[in-house]
PDB file of C-alpha atoms in Angstrom:
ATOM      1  CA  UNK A   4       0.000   0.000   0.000  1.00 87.00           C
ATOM      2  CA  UNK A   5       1.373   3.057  -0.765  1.00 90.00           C
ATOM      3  CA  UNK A   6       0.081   6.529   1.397  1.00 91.00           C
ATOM      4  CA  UNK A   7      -2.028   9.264  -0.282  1.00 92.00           C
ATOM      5  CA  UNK A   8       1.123  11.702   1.245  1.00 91.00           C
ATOM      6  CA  UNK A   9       4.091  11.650   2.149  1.00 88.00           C
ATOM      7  CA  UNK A  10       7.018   9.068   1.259  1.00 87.00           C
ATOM      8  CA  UNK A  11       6.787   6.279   4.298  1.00 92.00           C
ATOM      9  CA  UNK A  12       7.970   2.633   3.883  1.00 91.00           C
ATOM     10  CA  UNK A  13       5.279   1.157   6.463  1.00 94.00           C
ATOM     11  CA  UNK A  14       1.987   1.728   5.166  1.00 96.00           C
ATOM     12  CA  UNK A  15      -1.249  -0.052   6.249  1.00 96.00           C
ATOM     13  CA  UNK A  16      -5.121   0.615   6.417  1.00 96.00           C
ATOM     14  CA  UNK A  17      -5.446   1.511  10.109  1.00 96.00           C
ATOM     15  CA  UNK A  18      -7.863  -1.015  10.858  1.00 95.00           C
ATOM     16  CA  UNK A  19      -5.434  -3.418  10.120  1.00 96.00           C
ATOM     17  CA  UNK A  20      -3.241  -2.018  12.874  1.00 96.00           C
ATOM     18  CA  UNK A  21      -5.385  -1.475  15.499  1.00 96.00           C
ATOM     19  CA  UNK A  22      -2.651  -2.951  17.945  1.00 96.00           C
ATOM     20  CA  UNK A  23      -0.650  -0.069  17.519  1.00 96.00           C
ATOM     21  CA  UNK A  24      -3.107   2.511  18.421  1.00 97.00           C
ATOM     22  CA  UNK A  25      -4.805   3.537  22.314  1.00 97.00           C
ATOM     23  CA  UNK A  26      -8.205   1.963  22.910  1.00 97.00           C
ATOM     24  CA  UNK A  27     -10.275   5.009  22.411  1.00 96.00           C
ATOM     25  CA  UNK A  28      -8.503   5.795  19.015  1.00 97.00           C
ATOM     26  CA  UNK A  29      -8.892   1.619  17.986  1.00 96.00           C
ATOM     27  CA  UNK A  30     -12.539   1.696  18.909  1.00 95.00           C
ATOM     28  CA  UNK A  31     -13.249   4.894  16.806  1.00 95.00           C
ATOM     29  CA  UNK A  32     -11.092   3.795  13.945  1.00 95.00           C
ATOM     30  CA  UNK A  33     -13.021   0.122  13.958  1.00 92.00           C
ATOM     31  CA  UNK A  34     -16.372   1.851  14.210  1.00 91.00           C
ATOM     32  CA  UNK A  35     -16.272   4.502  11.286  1.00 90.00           C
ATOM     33  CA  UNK A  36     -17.958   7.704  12.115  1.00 91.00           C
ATOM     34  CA  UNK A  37     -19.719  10.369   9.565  1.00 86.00           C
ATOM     35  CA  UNK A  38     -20.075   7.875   7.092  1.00 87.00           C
ATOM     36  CA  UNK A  39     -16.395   7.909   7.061  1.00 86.00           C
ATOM     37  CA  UNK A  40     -15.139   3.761   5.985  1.00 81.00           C
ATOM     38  CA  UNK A  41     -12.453   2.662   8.140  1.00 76.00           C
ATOM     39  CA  UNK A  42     -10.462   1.697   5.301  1.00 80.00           C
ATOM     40  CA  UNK A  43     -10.239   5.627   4.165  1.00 88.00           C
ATOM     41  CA  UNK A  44      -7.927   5.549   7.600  1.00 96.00           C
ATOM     42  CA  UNK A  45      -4.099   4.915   6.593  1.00 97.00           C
ATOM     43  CA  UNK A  46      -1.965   4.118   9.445  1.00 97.00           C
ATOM     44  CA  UNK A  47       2.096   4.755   9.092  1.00 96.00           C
ATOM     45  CA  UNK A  48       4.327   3.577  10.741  1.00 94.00           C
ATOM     46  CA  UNK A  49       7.345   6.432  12.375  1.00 93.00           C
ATOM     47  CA  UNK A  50      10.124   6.984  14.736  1.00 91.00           C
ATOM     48  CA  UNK A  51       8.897   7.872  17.662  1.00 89.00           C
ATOM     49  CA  UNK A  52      11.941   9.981  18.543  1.00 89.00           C
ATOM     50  CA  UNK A  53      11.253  12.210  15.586  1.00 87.00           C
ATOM     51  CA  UNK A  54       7.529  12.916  16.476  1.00 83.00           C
ATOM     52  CA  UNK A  55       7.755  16.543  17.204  1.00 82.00           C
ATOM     53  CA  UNK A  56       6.504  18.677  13.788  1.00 83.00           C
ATOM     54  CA  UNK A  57      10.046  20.149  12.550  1.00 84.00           C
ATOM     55  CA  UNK A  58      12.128  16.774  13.262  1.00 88.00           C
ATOM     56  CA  UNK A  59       9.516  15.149  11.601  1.00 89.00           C
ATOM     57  CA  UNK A  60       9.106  17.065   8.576  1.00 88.00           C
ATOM     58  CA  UNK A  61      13.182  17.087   8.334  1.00 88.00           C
ATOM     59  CA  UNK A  62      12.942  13.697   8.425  1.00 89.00           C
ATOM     60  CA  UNK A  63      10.003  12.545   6.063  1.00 90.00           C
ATOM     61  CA  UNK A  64       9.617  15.773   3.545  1.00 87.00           C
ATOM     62  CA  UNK A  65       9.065  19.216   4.271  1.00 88.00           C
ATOM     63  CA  UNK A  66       6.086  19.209   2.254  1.00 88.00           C
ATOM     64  CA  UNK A  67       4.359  17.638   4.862  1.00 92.00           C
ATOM     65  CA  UNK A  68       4.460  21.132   6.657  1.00 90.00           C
ATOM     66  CA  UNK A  69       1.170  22.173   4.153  1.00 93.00           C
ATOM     67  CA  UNK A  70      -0.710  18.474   4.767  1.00 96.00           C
ATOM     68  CA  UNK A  71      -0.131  17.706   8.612  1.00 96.00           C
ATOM     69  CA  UNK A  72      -2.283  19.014  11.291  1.00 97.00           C
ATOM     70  CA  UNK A  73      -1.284  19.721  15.236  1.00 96.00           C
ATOM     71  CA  UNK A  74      -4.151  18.398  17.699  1.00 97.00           C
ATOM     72  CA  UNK A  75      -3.685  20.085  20.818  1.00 97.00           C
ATOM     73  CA  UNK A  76      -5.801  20.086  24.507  1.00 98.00           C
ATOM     74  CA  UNK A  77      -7.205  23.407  25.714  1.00 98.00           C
ATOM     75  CA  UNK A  78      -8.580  24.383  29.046  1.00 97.00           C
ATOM     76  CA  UNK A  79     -11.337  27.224  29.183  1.00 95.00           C
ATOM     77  CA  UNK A  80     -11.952  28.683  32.887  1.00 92.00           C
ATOM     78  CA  UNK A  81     -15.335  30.450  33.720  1.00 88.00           C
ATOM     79  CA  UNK A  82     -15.173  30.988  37.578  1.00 88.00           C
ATOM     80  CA  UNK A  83     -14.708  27.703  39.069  1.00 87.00           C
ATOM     81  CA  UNK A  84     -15.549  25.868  35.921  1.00 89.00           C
ATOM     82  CA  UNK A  85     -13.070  24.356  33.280  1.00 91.00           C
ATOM     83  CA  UNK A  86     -13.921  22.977  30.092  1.00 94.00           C
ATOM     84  CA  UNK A  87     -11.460  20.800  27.823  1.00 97.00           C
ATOM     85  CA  UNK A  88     -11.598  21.118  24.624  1.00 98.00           C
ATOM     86  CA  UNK A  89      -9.544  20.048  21.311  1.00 98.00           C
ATOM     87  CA  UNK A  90      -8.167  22.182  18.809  1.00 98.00           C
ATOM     88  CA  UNK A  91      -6.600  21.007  14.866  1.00 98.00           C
ATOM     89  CA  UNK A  92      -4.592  23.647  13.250  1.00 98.00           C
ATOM     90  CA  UNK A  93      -2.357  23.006  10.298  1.00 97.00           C
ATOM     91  CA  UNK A  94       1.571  22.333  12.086  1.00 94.00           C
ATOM     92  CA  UNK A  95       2.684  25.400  10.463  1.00 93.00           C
ATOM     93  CA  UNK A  96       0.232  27.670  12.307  1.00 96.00           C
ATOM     94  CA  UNK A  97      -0.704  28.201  16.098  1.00 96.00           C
ATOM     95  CA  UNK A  98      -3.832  27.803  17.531  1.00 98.00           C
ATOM     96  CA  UNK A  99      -5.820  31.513  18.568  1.00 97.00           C
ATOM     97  CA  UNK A 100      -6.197  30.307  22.126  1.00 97.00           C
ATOM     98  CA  UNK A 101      -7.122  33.499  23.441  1.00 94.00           C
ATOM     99  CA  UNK A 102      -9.578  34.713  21.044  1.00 96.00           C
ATOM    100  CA  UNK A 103     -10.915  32.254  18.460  1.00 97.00           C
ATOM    101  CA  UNK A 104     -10.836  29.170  21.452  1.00 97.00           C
ATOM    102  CA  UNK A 105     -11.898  31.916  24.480  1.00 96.00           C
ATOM    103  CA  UNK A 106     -14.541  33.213  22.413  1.00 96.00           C
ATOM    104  CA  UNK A 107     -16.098  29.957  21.130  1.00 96.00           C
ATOM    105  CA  UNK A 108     -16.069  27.993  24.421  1.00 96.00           C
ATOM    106  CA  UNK A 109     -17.319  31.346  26.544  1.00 95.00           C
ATOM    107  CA  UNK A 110     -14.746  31.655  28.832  1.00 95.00           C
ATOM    108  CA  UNK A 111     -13.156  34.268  30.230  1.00 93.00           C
ATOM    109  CA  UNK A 112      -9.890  32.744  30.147  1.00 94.00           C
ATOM    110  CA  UNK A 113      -7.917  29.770  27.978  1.00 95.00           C
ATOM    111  CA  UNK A 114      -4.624  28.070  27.977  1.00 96.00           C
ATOM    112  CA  UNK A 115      -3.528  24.727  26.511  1.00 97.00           C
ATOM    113  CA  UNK A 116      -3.931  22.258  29.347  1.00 97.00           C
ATOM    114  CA  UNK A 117      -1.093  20.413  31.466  1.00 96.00           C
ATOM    115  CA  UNK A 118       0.647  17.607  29.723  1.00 97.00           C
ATOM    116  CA  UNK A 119      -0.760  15.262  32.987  1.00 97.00           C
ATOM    117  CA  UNK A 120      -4.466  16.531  31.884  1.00 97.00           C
ATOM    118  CA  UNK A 121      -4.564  16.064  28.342  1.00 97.00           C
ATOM    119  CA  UNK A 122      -2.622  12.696  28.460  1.00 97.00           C
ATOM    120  CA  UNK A 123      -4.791  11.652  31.182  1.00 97.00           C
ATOM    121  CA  UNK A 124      -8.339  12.949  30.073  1.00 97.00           C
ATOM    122  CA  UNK A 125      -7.492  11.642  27.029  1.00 97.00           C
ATOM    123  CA  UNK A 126      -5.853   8.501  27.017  1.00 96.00           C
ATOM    124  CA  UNK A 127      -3.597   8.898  24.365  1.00 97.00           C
ATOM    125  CA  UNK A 128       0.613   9.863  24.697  1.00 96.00           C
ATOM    126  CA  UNK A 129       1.911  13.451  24.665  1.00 93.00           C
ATOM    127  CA  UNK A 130       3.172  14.480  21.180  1.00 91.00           C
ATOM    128  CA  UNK A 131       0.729  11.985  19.227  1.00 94.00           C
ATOM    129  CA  UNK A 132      -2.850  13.644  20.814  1.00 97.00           C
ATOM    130  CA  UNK A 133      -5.354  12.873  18.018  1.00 98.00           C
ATOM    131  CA  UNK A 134      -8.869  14.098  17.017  1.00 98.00           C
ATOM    132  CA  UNK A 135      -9.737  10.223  16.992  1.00 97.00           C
ATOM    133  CA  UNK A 136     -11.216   9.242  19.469  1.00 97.00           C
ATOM    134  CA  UNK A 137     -11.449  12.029  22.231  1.00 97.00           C
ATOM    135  CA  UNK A 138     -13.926  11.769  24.873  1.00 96.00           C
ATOM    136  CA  UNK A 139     -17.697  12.984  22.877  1.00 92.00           C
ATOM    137  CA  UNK A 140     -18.147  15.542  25.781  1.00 94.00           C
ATOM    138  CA  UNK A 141     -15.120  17.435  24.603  1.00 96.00           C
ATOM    139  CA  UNK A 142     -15.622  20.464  21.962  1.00 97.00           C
ATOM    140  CA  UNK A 143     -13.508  19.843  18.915  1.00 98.00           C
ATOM    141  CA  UNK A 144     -12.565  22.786  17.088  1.00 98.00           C
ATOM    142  CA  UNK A 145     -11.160  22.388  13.374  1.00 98.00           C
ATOM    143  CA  UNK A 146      -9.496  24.723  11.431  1.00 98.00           C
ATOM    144  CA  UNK A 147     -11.082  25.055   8.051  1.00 98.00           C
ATOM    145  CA  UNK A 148      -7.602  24.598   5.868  1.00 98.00           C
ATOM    146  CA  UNK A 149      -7.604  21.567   8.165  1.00 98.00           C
ATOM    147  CA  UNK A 150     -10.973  20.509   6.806  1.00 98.00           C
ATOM    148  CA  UNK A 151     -10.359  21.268   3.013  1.00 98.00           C
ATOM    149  CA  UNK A 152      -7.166  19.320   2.535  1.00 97.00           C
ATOM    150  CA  UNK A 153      -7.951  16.373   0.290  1.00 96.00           C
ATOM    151  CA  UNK A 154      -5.475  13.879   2.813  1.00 97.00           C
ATOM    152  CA  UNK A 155      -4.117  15.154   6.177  1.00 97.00           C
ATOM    153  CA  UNK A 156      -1.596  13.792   8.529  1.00 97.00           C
ATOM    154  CA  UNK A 157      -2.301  13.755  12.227  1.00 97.00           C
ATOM    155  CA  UNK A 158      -1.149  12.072  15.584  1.00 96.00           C
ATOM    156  CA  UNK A 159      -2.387   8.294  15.881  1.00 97.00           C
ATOM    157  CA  UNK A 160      -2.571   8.777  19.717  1.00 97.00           C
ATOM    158  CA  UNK A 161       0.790   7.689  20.313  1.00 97.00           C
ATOM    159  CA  UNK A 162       4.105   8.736  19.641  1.00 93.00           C
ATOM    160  CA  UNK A 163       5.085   6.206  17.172  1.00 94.00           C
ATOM    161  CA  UNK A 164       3.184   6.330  14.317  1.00 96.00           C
ATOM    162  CA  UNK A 165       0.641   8.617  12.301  1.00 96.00           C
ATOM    163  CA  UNK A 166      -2.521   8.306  10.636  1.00 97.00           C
ATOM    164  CA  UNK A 167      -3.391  10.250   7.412  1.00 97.00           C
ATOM    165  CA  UNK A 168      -7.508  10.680   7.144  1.00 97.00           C
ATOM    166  CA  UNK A 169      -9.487  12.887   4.459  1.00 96.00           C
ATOM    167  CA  UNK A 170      -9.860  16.574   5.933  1.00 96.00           C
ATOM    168  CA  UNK A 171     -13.677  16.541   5.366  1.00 95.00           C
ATOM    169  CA  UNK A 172     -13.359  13.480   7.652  1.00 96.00           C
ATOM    170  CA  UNK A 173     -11.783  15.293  10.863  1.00 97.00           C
ATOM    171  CA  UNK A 174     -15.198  17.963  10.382  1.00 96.00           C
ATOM    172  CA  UNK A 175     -17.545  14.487  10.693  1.00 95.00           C
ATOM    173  CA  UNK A 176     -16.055  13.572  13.950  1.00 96.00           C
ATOM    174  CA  UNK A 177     -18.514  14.034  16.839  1.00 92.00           C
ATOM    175  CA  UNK A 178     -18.634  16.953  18.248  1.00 92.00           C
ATOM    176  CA  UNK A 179     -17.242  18.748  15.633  1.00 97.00           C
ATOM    177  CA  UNK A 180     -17.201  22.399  14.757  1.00 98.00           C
ATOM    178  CA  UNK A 181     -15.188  23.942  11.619  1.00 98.00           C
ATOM    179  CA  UNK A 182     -14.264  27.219  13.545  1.00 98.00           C
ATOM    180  CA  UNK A 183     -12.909  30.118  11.302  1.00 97.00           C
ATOM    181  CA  UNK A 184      -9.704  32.354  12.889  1.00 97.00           C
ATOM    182  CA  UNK A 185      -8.457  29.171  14.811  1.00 98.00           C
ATOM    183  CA  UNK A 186      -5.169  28.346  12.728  1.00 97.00           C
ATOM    184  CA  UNK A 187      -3.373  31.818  12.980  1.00 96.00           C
TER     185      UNK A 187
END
């Protein structure tokens, strides 16, 4: 098999490597979701010592700057309250925490959330958080040059390893929202 992006050596539908992936990422993948086939989710295998974006795209192709997408945990405070919520920008952009993510959850304040929260609240490793499979409760915010890229690259919920989805696909998760101003 040979990936829609990208040039890796270890290609596979991800349904076929379910082993490799965190429960709540394997469950989702098996299931489908938005009318979105399992087999449309391509699993390859990486180093997890290059994980990080700009090792990464060193590594496998700098092209993959304009096709690979950051998923990253955010924390919204409203007096006592906090809110988690996930946010998919495009790597080479940052993620408008304190106005597009602020203003969309209605908090009066936002940061990204401790490494110990998102791992934990998610079940998936730091550096490979994924849309896949995050708790439903969860907002999930998605850039919309996220959602128009034909293929996408994104975290598998681990370190090692990626999975490359349709963009249109991320914006049928659950939850969902296509939020303008998030990638800035």
């Amino acid at each position: 098999m040979r990936a829609p992006l990208g040039t890796f050596s270890d290609v596979f539908p991800a349904a076929d490597r379910l082993d490799l992936l965190p429960p709540p990422v394997a469950d989702t993948v098996r299931a489908g979701w938005g009318g979105v086939p399992a087999e449309s989710v391509v699993h390859v295998d990486t180093d997890p010592e290059i994980a990080d974006t700009a090792v990464f795209v060193e590594h496998y192709g700098p092209e993959l700057l304009d096709t690979s997408a950051n998923c990253v945990v955010v924390a919204g405070k409203r007096g006592g309250d906090s809110t988690l919520a996930a946010c998919v920008v495009l790597s080479r952009t940052r993620v408008d925490v304190n106005g597009a993510v602020r203003k969309h959850l209605g908090t009066r304040k936002a940061s990204f959330a401790p490494r110990d929260v998102a791992v934990g609240e998610s079940g998936m490793e730091y550096g490979g958080i994924t849309p896949i499979g995050l708790p439903a409760a969860w907002p999930l915010l998605i850039d919309p040059a996220v959602a128009r890229l034909e293929w996408v690259l994104i975290g598998s919920g681990r370190r090692r390893g990626k999975l490359i989805v349709p963009g249109k696909a991320l914006a049928a998760l659950p939850g969902a929202v296509v939020l303008d101003g998030l990638g800035i």
